[in-house]
XYZ file of C-alpha atoms in Angstrom:
636
model
C 15.491 -22.911 33.318
C 15.193 -26.508 32.092
C 16.295 -25.455 28.607
C 19.389 -23.770 30.045
C 20.329 -26.893 32.003
C 19.840 -29.025 28.918
C 21.929 -26.603 26.873
C 24.727 -26.709 29.484
C 24.657 -30.486 29.574
C 24.798 -30.735 25.777
C 27.752 -28.349 25.635
C 29.536 -30.409 28.306
C 28.973 -33.688 26.473
C 30.021 -32.105 23.187
C 33.119 -30.698 24.864
C 34.112 -34.073 26.283
C 33.479 -35.732 22.911
C 35.560 -33.075 21.140
C 38.419 -33.565 23.613
C 38.255 -37.335 23.078
C 38.420 -36.921 19.290
C 41.340 -34.484 19.593
C 43.251 -36.872 21.905
C 42.701 -39.831 19.569
C 43.773 -37.754 16.570
C 46.897 -36.459 18.339
C 47.800 -39.964 19.440
C 47.356 -41.277 15.905
C 49.441 -38.473 14.372
C 52.146 -38.933 17.003
C 52.155 -42.671 16.259
C 52.779 -42.010 12.573
C 55.837 -39.921 13.256
C 57.331 -41.833 16.201
C 60.134 -39.787 17.704
C 62.499 -40.300 20.611
C 64.521 -37.679 22.402
C 68.115 -38.813 22.922
C 69.818 -36.762 25.624
C 73.022 -38.855 25.835
C 76.238 -37.051 24.940
C 77.254 -39.586 22.286
C 73.654 -39.915 20.923
C 73.719 -43.615 21.779
C 70.010 -44.080 21.062
C 69.897 -42.295 17.708
C 70.457 -44.155 14.455
C 74.101 -43.605 13.557
C 75.383 -42.094 10.342
C 76.884 -45.463 9.394
C 73.494 -47.202 9.588
C 71.917 -44.443 7.485
C 74.677 -44.865 4.889
C 74.036 -48.629 4.733
C 70.284 -48.099 4.347
C 71.023 -45.561 1.613
C 72.794 -48.279 -0.385
C 69.658 -50.427 -0.665
C 68.855 -50.788 -4.330
C 65.594 -52.721 -4.214
C 63.603 -53.927 -1.245
C 65.005 -55.565 1.895
C 62.623 -57.625 4.012
C 63.060 -58.160 7.738
C 60.998 -60.906 9.342
C 60.857 -60.291 13.084
C 59.846 -63.391 15.061
C 58.635 -62.713 18.604
C 56.469 -64.806 20.915
C 53.551 -62.608 22.011
C 51.972 -64.840 24.662
C 51.598 -63.111 28.036
C 52.397 -66.284 29.965
C 55.195 -67.726 27.852
C 57.355 -64.640 27.338
C 59.427 -63.540 30.364
C 59.030 -59.858 31.248
C 62.711 -59.101 30.562
C 62.524 -60.478 27.025
C 59.178 -58.784 26.428
C 60.612 -55.359 27.319
C 63.655 -56.029 25.146
C 61.444 -57.118 22.239
C 59.686 -53.741 22.419
C 63.028 -51.946 22.175
C 63.942 -54.057 19.142
C 60.639 -53.080 17.515
C 61.309 -49.402 18.260
C 64.691 -49.638 16.581
C 63.242 -51.436 13.561
C 60.704 -48.626 13.280
C 63.564 -46.128 13.110
C 65.201 -48.148 10.336
C 61.917 -48.072 8.466
C 61.582 -44.315 8.874
C 65.020 -43.784 7.322
C 64.762 -46.416 4.555
C 61.136 -45.764 3.623
C 59.657 -48.286 1.193
C 63.043 -49.913 0.637
C 62.684 -51.743 3.951
C 59.737 -53.937 4.918
C 59.376 -55.251 8.469
C 57.048 -58.216 9.016
C 56.159 -59.107 12.609
C 55.372 -62.757 13.191
C 54.260 -64.663 16.292
C 55.529 -68.260 15.955
C 52.928 -70.097 17.989
C 53.295 -73.886 18.218
C 52.358 -75.719 14.994
C 51.690 -72.442 13.158
C 52.909 -71.308 9.708
C 54.944 -68.614 11.476
C 56.838 -71.323 13.401
C 57.598 -73.184 10.145
C 58.783 -69.928 8.599
C 61.056 -69.227 11.582
C 62.664 -72.667 11.271
C 63.218 -72.161 7.526
C 64.811 -68.752 8.228
C 67.170 -70.224 10.830
C 65.544 -68.416 13.769
C 65.719 -70.658 16.804
C 63.224 -70.960 19.643
C 64.681 -71.212 23.127
C 63.290 -73.599 25.744
C 62.777 -71.946 29.129
C 62.878 -73.672 32.514
C 59.079 -73.446 32.575
C 58.969 -75.717 29.528
C 57.741 -72.927 27.238
C 59.469 -72.278 23.937
C 59.968 -68.619 23.013
C 61.208 -66.892 19.857
C 63.011 -63.546 19.660
C 64.996 -63.350 16.460
C 64.879 -62.073 12.915
C 65.880 -62.854 9.367
C 66.931 -60.314 6.741
C 66.532 -61.130 3.042
C 67.483 -59.352 -0.162
C 67.302 -60.884 -3.682
C 67.914 -64.426 -2.480
C 70.583 -63.595 0.102
C 69.570 -64.194 3.697
C 71.159 -63.475 7.078
C 69.559 -64.643 10.343
C 70.021 -63.427 13.895
C 68.722 -66.620 15.579
C 68.098 -65.148 19.019
C 68.498 -61.524 20.113
C 70.177 -61.554 23.493
C 69.439 -58.679 25.906
C 73.105 -58.907 26.931
C 74.035 -57.601 23.486
C 71.675 -54.641 23.561
C 74.571 -52.217 23.118
C 75.401 -54.096 19.920
C 71.848 -54.347 18.607
C 72.161 -51.567 16.023
C 75.541 -52.890 14.941
C 74.190 -56.441 14.543
C 71.228 -55.199 12.489
C 73.257 -52.860 10.265
C 75.929 -55.496 9.779
C 73.304 -58.072 8.751
C 71.721 -55.633 6.283
C 75.170 -54.796 4.865
C 75.793 -58.549 4.611
C 72.785 -59.223 2.370
C 73.623 -56.184 0.224
C 77.170 -57.444 -0.460
C 77.453 -59.842 -3.377
C 80.935 -61.145 -2.520
C 82.894 -60.703 0.687
C 86.449 -59.314 0.345
C 89.248 -61.710 1.281
C 91.545 -60.912 4.186
C 94.836 -62.796 4.498
C 96.419 -63.316 7.907
C 100.059 -64.309 8.393
C 100.921 -65.011 12.022
C 103.189 -66.960 14.349
C 100.498 -67.091 17.074
C 97.740 -69.756 17.222
C 94.933 -67.265 16.600
C 93.121 -69.772 14.323
C 92.930 -72.202 17.239
C 94.607 -75.547 17.795
C 92.657 -78.697 16.888
C 92.739 -81.585 19.320
C 95.168 -84.338 18.349
C 95.979 -87.778 19.865
C 99.321 -86.569 21.295
C 97.607 -83.749 23.185
C 94.957 -86.188 24.442
C 97.686 -88.470 25.828
C 99.252 -85.499 27.615
C 95.884 -84.528 29.089
C 95.730 -81.332 27.026
C 92.877 -79.899 25.003
C 92.688 -78.049 21.739
C 92.015 -74.321 21.568
C 89.214 -72.336 19.978
C 90.153 -69.593 17.504
C 90.432 -66.117 18.964
C 87.169 -64.162 18.845
C 88.943 -61.816 16.451
C 88.783 -64.530 13.764
C 85.109 -65.407 14.243
C 84.178 -61.698 14.133
C 86.199 -61.082 10.955
C 84.590 -64.087 9.262
C 81.181 -62.469 9.564
C 82.229 -59.703 7.160
C 85.142 -61.166 5.191
C 86.560 -64.335 3.733
C 89.469 -64.977 6.085
C 92.404 -67.103 4.913
C 95.639 -67.968 6.657
C 98.769 -67.093 4.668
C 101.788 -69.267 5.397
C 105.215 -67.630 5.814
C 106.470 -69.943 3.052
C 104.124 -68.344 0.511
C 105.680 -67.907 -2.938
C 103.692 -64.810 -3.855
C 100.965 -62.780 -2.166
C 98.324 -61.892 -4.726
C 97.114 -58.341 -4.160
C 94.067 -59.022 -6.324
C 93.012 -61.946 -4.161
C 93.850 -60.498 -0.756
C 92.161 -57.152 -0.327
C 93.995 -56.736 2.995
C 96.998 -58.600 4.405
C 97.386 -58.705 8.209
C 100.857 -59.642 9.436
C 100.468 -60.414 13.138
C 103.574 -61.006 15.267
C 106.055 -61.743 12.454
C 108.628 -63.572 14.552
C 111.914 -64.440 12.823
C 110.316 -63.941 9.433
C 112.816 -64.881 6.691
C 114.002 -62.265 4.202
C 112.276 -64.126 1.396
C 108.872 -63.665 3.060
C 109.598 -60.028 3.884
C 110.419 -59.588 0.195
C 107.016 -61.018 -0.798
C 105.307 -58.602 1.609
C 107.404 -55.759 0.212
C 106.352 -56.528 -3.350
C 102.707 -56.959 -2.283
C 102.741 -53.396 -0.913
C 104.499 -51.997 -3.989
C 101.872 -53.610 -6.223
C 99.170 -51.763 -4.234
C 98.201 -54.356 -1.581
C 96.933 -52.975 1.737
C 98.973 -54.043 4.749
C 98.345 -54.020 8.514
C 101.367 -54.932 10.632
C 101.162 -55.814 14.341
C 104.554 -56.235 15.938
C 105.545 -56.510 19.586
C 108.737 -55.826 21.564
C 107.576 -58.119 24.386
C 104.599 -60.304 23.465
C 102.909 -61.756 26.552
C 100.975 -64.306 24.520
C 104.175 -65.459 22.875
C 106.029 -65.653 26.206
C 103.243 -67.964 27.349
C 103.605 -69.885 24.129
C 100.337 -68.295 23.060
C 98.844 -71.022 25.247
C 100.310 -73.336 22.644
C 102.438 -76.091 24.128
C 104.121 -76.638 20.770
C 105.595 -73.135 20.832
C 108.461 -71.825 22.924
C 108.181 -70.361 26.396
C 110.706 -67.539 26.045
C 109.434 -63.953 25.798
C 108.872 -63.122 22.168
C 109.469 -60.032 20.125
C 108.734 -59.485 16.479
C 109.554 -57.052 13.731
C 109.681 -56.570 9.980
C 113.244 -55.316 10.281
C 114.024 -55.055 6.558
C 110.809 -53.232 5.697
C 110.931 -50.987 8.778
C 114.476 -49.912 7.871
C 113.300 -48.979 4.373
C 110.299 -47.083 5.738
C 112.312 -45.283 8.442
C 110.490 -47.009 11.312
C 112.134 -48.185 14.545
C 110.946 -50.029 17.642
C 113.140 -50.815 20.629
C 113.121 -54.541 21.393
C 112.222 -55.550 24.970
C 111.098 -52.048 26.005
C 107.455 -51.154 26.666
C 105.554 -47.967 27.504
C 104.568 -47.140 31.089
C 102.094 -44.283 31.377
C 100.973 -42.851 34.718
C 97.963 -41.159 33.056
C 96.555 -44.472 31.754
C 97.386 -47.147 34.374
C 95.269 -50.265 34.908
C 94.247 -51.774 38.230
C 95.084 -55.475 38.268
C 94.724 -58.178 40.895
C 97.933 -58.295 42.913
C 99.223 -60.396 45.774
C 96.536 -61.481 48.235
C 93.842 -60.268 45.885
C 94.730 -56.638 46.569
C 94.406 -54.311 43.551
C 97.726 -53.203 42.125
C 98.415 -50.388 39.703
C 100.327 -51.311 36.564
C 101.136 -48.320 34.324
C 102.483 -50.649 31.601
C 99.002 -52.092 31.016
C 97.485 -49.072 29.309
C 93.817 -48.163 29.744
C 93.797 -45.590 26.963
C 91.043 -42.988 26.801
C 89.859 -40.601 24.083
C 92.793 -38.233 24.546
C 95.133 -40.984 23.395
C 93.242 -41.539 20.123
C 93.315 -39.508 16.929
C 89.807 -38.015 16.786
C 90.385 -36.670 13.253
C 90.829 -40.102 11.702
C 87.880 -42.297 10.736
C 89.507 -45.409 12.248
C 89.805 -43.948 15.736
C 87.352 -41.047 15.739
C 84.542 -43.027 17.350
C 86.627 -45.385 19.509
C 86.759 -44.062 23.050
C 88.880 -46.607 24.902
C 91.523 -49.259 24.359
C 93.140 -51.764 26.706
C 96.735 -52.331 25.563
C 99.152 -54.410 27.667
C 102.924 -53.935 27.409
C 102.990 -52.008 24.130
C 106.097 -50.767 22.381
C 106.706 -47.305 20.960
C 107.116 -46.565 17.269
C 110.018 -44.258 16.553
C 112.167 -43.117 13.673
C 111.537 -40.676 10.836
C 109.492 -41.802 7.835
C 111.546 -42.262 4.689
C 111.392 -39.697 1.917
C 108.030 -39.805 0.157
C 106.151 -41.185 3.154
C 103.956 -39.347 5.653
C 103.120 -40.593 9.118
C 99.774 -40.189 10.911
C 99.697 -41.113 14.583
C 96.520 -43.059 15.393
C 97.193 -43.970 19.034
C 99.719 -42.437 21.427
C 100.657 -42.342 25.086
C 100.455 -39.199 27.210
C 103.533 -37.085 27.867
C 103.554 -38.522 31.414
C 105.138 -41.752 30.171
C 108.485 -43.478 29.862
C 110.007 -46.645 28.359
C 110.648 -49.522 30.803
C 111.954 -53.064 30.552
C 109.184 -55.409 29.414
C 110.058 -58.323 31.706
C 110.009 -56.006 34.782
C 106.630 -54.615 33.725
C 105.227 -58.128 33.415
C 106.411 -59.152 36.879
C 104.969 -56.212 38.811
C 103.779 -52.673 38.229
C 104.750 -51.659 41.765
C 108.420 -51.206 40.942
C 107.597 -49.108 37.891
C 105.427 -46.792 39.991
C 108.208 -46.378 42.550
C 110.947 -45.620 40.049
C 108.817 -43.735 37.530
C 110.403 -40.744 35.786
C 108.345 -39.120 33.077
C 110.002 -38.802 29.675
C 107.919 -35.696 28.977
C 106.886 -36.684 25.449
C 104.063 -38.563 23.787
C 104.978 -41.962 22.314
C 103.169 -43.383 19.233
C 101.674 -46.864 19.629
C 99.949 -47.054 16.251
C 100.691 -45.120 13.065
C 99.683 -45.105 9.437
C 102.253 -44.505 6.715
C 101.027 -43.143 3.402
C 102.783 -42.250 0.189
C 104.840 -43.953 -2.475
C 106.757 -46.825 -0.886
C 110.198 -47.887 -2.098
C 111.505 -51.426 -1.952
C 113.530 -52.730 0.986
C 115.249 -55.103 -1.458
C 116.973 -52.958 -4.121
C 118.967 -56.041 -5.241
C 115.804 -57.961 -5.899
C 114.586 -61.185 -4.383
C 116.930 -62.733 -1.792
C 118.876 -65.629 -3.214
C 117.758 -69.200 -2.599
C 119.477 -71.499 -0.130
C 123.093 -72.546 -1.005
C 121.986 -76.107 -1.783
C 119.916 -74.782 -4.616
C 122.575 -72.342 -5.795
C 124.294 -72.817 -9.121
C 124.333 -71.381 -12.638
C 120.661 -72.151 -13.208
C 119.673 -70.707 -9.859
C 121.674 -67.526 -10.563
C 119.964 -67.061 -13.928
C 116.615 -67.628 -12.276
C 117.462 -65.095 -9.569
C 118.578 -62.510 -12.122
C 115.356 -63.004 -14.012
C 113.231 -62.551 -10.889
C 115.338 -59.571 -9.819
C 114.477 -57.851 -13.059
C 110.784 -58.477 -12.326
C 111.050 -56.950 -8.855
C 109.439 -53.582 -8.315
C 111.732 -50.884 -6.975
C 108.956 -48.447 -6.162
C 105.210 -48.498 -5.641
C 103.028 -48.124 -8.701
C 100.978 -45.508 -6.855
C 100.459 -44.104 -3.362
C 99.598 -46.739 -0.800
C 99.048 -47.020 2.977
C 100.366 -49.281 5.722
C 99.216 -49.372 9.362
C 101.671 -50.389 12.083
C 100.685 -51.208 15.685
C 103.373 -51.864 18.316
C 101.536 -54.602 20.228
C 99.786 -57.912 19.524
C 98.452 -58.915 22.958
C 95.636 -56.353 22.802
C 93.820 -58.600 20.311
C 93.740 -61.613 22.639
C 90.219 -62.401 23.923
C 91.080 -61.506 27.520
C 91.681 -57.876 26.547
C 88.817 -57.558 24.047
C 85.688 -59.407 25.029
C 83.691 -61.189 27.678
C 82.262 -64.557 26.635
C 79.119 -65.845 28.383
C 76.741 -68.720 27.918
C 73.096 -67.729 27.473
C 70.443 -70.358 26.783
C 73.260 -72.581 25.552
C 74.540 -69.958 23.134
C 77.945 -68.278 23.216
C 77.488 -64.535 23.839
C 80.398 -62.256 23.023
C 80.355 -58.757 24.522
C 83.158 -56.202 24.068
C 84.941 -55.073 27.232
C 87.075 -52.527 25.381
C 87.263 -50.843 21.989
C 90.108 -53.177 20.900
C 88.155 -55.411 18.557
C 86.318 -52.468 17.028
C 89.600 -50.633 16.405
C 91.029 -53.635 14.569
C 87.869 -54.179 12.501
C 87.875 -50.469 11.633
C 91.395 -50.796 10.231
C 90.468 -53.795 8.084
C 87.240 -52.226 6.877
C 88.896 -48.956 5.906
C 91.398 -50.851 3.776
C 88.728 -53.219 2.418
C 86.884 -50.255 0.953
C 83.703 -49.812 3.029
C 83.815 -47.829 6.249
C 80.069 -47.458 6.882
C 80.103 -49.978 9.728
C 82.909 -48.150 11.539
C 80.600 -45.518 13.046
C 78.003 -48.124 14.042
C 80.478 -50.482 15.688
C 82.405 -47.922 17.653
C 79.473 -46.855 19.804
C 78.969 -50.470 20.941
C 82.176 -50.409 22.973
C 81.909 -46.899 24.335
C 82.436 -46.565 28.051
C 82.185 -43.759 30.541
C 84.979 -44.255 33.050
C 85.265 -42.061 36.136
C 88.143 -40.028 34.681
C 88.042 -37.538 37.546
C 88.378 -40.391 40.020
C 91.292 -41.874 38.066
C 93.071 -38.508 38.160
C 92.429 -38.134 41.906
C 93.731 -41.639 42.527
C 96.868 -40.821 40.549
C 97.382 -37.661 42.626
C 96.880 -39.605 45.878
C 99.321 -42.262 44.686
C 101.940 -39.655 43.843
C 101.509 -37.972 47.244
C 101.991 -41.146 49.238
C 104.596 -42.837 47.064
C 107.285 -40.321 48.089
C 106.595 -41.063 51.775
C 106.574 -44.812 51.187
C 109.813 -44.541 49.195
C 111.456 -42.647 52.061
C 110.412 -45.272 54.613
C 111.533 -48.135 52.398
C 114.920 -46.439 51.989
C 115.206 -46.186 55.770
C 114.251 -49.843 56.130
C 116.864 -50.927 53.575
C 119.518 -48.890 55.406
C 118.549 -50.522 58.723
C 118.723 -54.014 57.273
C 122.098 -53.241 55.717
C 123.466 -52.066 59.114
C 122.114 -55.231 60.784
C 123.922 -57.347 58.250
C 127.158 -55.450 58.862
C 126.842 -56.010 62.619
C 126.389 -59.725 62.086
C 129.592 -59.821 60.058
C 131.529 -57.948 62.789
C 131.485 -60.970 65.114
C 134.891 -62.040 66.245
C 136.028 -65.651 66.020
C 135.356 -66.227 69.701
C 131.941 -64.667 69.384
C 130.488 -67.240 66.991
C 127.341 -67.641 69.095
C 127.615 -64.820 71.615
C 128.114 -61.158 70.747
C 129.346 -58.395 72.993
C 126.685 -56.589 75.073
C 127.220 -53.410 72.954
C 126.642 -55.319 69.709
C 123.573 -57.040 71.156
C 122.169 -53.661 72.236
C 122.845 -52.154 68.815
C 121.129 -55.078 67.065
C 118.208 -54.786 69.427
C 117.818 -51.090 68.599
C 118.016 -51.730 64.886
C 115.459 -54.522 65.082
C 113.176 -52.151 66.940
C 113.706 -49.515 64.290
C 113.030 -52.064 61.547
C 109.767 -53.005 63.234
C 108.739 -49.348 63.548
C 109.514 -48.620 59.901
C 107.530 -51.677 58.811
C 104.646 -50.506 60.941
C 104.789 -47.003 59.447
C 104.875 -48.457 55.926
C 101.822 -50.519 56.691
C 100.040 -47.451 58.040
C 100.941 -45.346 54.987
C 99.647 -48.025 52.616
C 96.491 -48.310 54.686
C 96.012 -44.531 54.492
C 96.507 -44.590 50.730
C 93.885 -47.326 50.294
C 91.534 -45.514 52.678
C 91.859 -42.231 50.766
C 91.199 -43.956 47.445
C 88.163 -45.788 48.864
C 86.838 -42.511 50.277
C 87.240 -40.815 46.887
C 85.384 -43.628 45.165
C 82.569 -43.516 47.717
C 82.119 -39.733 47.423
C 82.004 -39.821 43.636
C 79.594 -42.750 43.536
C 77.376 -41.054 46.112
C 77.426 -37.847 44.062
C 76.483 -39.752 40.904
C 73.665 -41.699 42.546
C 72.173 -39.060 44.837
C 73.128 -35.884 42.969
C 70.279 -35.768 40.460
C 67.454 -36.716 42.909
C 68.788 -34.068 45.319
C 68.788 -31.418 42.581
C 65.214 -32.298 41.566
C 64.068 -32.172 45.191
C 65.737 -28.774 45.724
C 64.171 -27.461 42.525
C 60.712 -28.622 43.691
C 61.127 -27.062 47.151
C 62.295 -23.818 45.539
C 59.231 -23.712 43.283
C 56.972 -24.439 46.249
C 58.492 -21.591 48.290
C 58.228 -19.085 45.416
C 54.600 -20.029 44.778
C 53.760 -19.766 48.454
C 55.398 -16.356 48.670
C 53.394 -15.055 45.681
C 50.133 -16.429 47.131
C 50.822 -14.737 50.455
C 51.560 -11.432 48.685
C 48.107 -11.503 47.037
């Protein structure tokens, strides 16, 4: 009996020991092949194809030094959790790159070698309110080239993969391509000068667009007075809001394209930033439009000046009078349906915010093909730009769909022909003369009449969409400037430049950083509710206008002797009309209140469904299982 008990006990202990060994082994094996299941539709938490392509280009060994304070007391819980997610992502990079990527984890304690190394790498410690200094940054190095991410902000978590891949691509690139920018807007910023100081004005920072481009390219401003644009120097030329550009400069751009230079043109029929002087007091205050008229005529492109697109399928809610939200269909909140999903530039961009954009029309000239990159819906029409800027309410009231999609951005490809068949435009009359004519004839003979080979040009019918307000949110975190995208605008622009600059690997990585999931169903329901009530409101407003017109007529019917006193009949009629006016106003107010109430109710129902839907489903599933199990038990 004792032997049997001993045997049972030994088997039990051996069983527990075996289970322990199996668990440890499984845990170890699972740790070697760390895997995550990504159930998001866009695979937001899986290493993108672009990152894999960049890692595939490593020819040698890249080292990442990850600096993270490990102290339990010093490191705030939020940063500690974020640091773990950074480590998880670095582990994924390592899995893909193999031995080509080394990740070193360092804890920069005070007065340690790791702290000295962090300082040498440009990784900065941040002082907390508690007085503790914490590190959460990394440095990437490859054959002498080094890029540091001084502090990894949790606010930029959506951009973490992009920041890492971009930094790795940066150390792998020997020389950055040069991008030239010709513009009439102060996108490079305005330095402070004594005159501005006297007037109580301040300088302006460059647009975020410039600082972002400078991370991947050498960015140089090209003056409109340039004598020649070197296609070998400028990998890409961006012409942004070419306002009143002289023929001579258009000729230089024309020849740049014919010699094989890549061109991105952003024009605008009604530039808001220009109408505000681009916030530049030295520039005019009149609404601005821009065009490359000579080149567009040669390419078969048209754009109506002063007219912008209003689209009832992509309206934007803006702050209106009294802080009440107001729908403006001329400020386009474009979704995936508006973007060309077959093109690498727009395939991964899922939203754009484009205010007061023009439409690109015309038929491409012989030899050129047009690809539409961004378009409106068929529920759109062209409206006057200055009316759209004042208020979207009038557009909504008078809206009549044109029934066709309107291109906002296109790419022309093929063999371009010159817009200047007679050669370079002649110099100013003061410089004219026999010598000048000979010089002009000589240069005319040097002018290209046709492109040497097929080329591509991208045209976008708006410039305001690149202003910071429509692209990014800028915050201050631990004294550092944090830039977070609020739309896919910046990514779309960078994609264009990168495709022309020759490397499109970052396009797929960047695009996911600005992806959003708007309540499209709610937007559609709001549009339907708006349409339903607008007809009623329009009818009441018509009645009100008629009443006011009749009141005015009655006032004018006074006789000379009735300057202050009207007849009893007239007084009664005016009284009735005033009563009617008051009733109509009251009804209008009620209808608007109903519209707002319906929209609020829709929003509440959808939010409630999103928040409570899944827990309710899980609870129902559990109750169902419980009932089935109970039924089976009872049957036994």
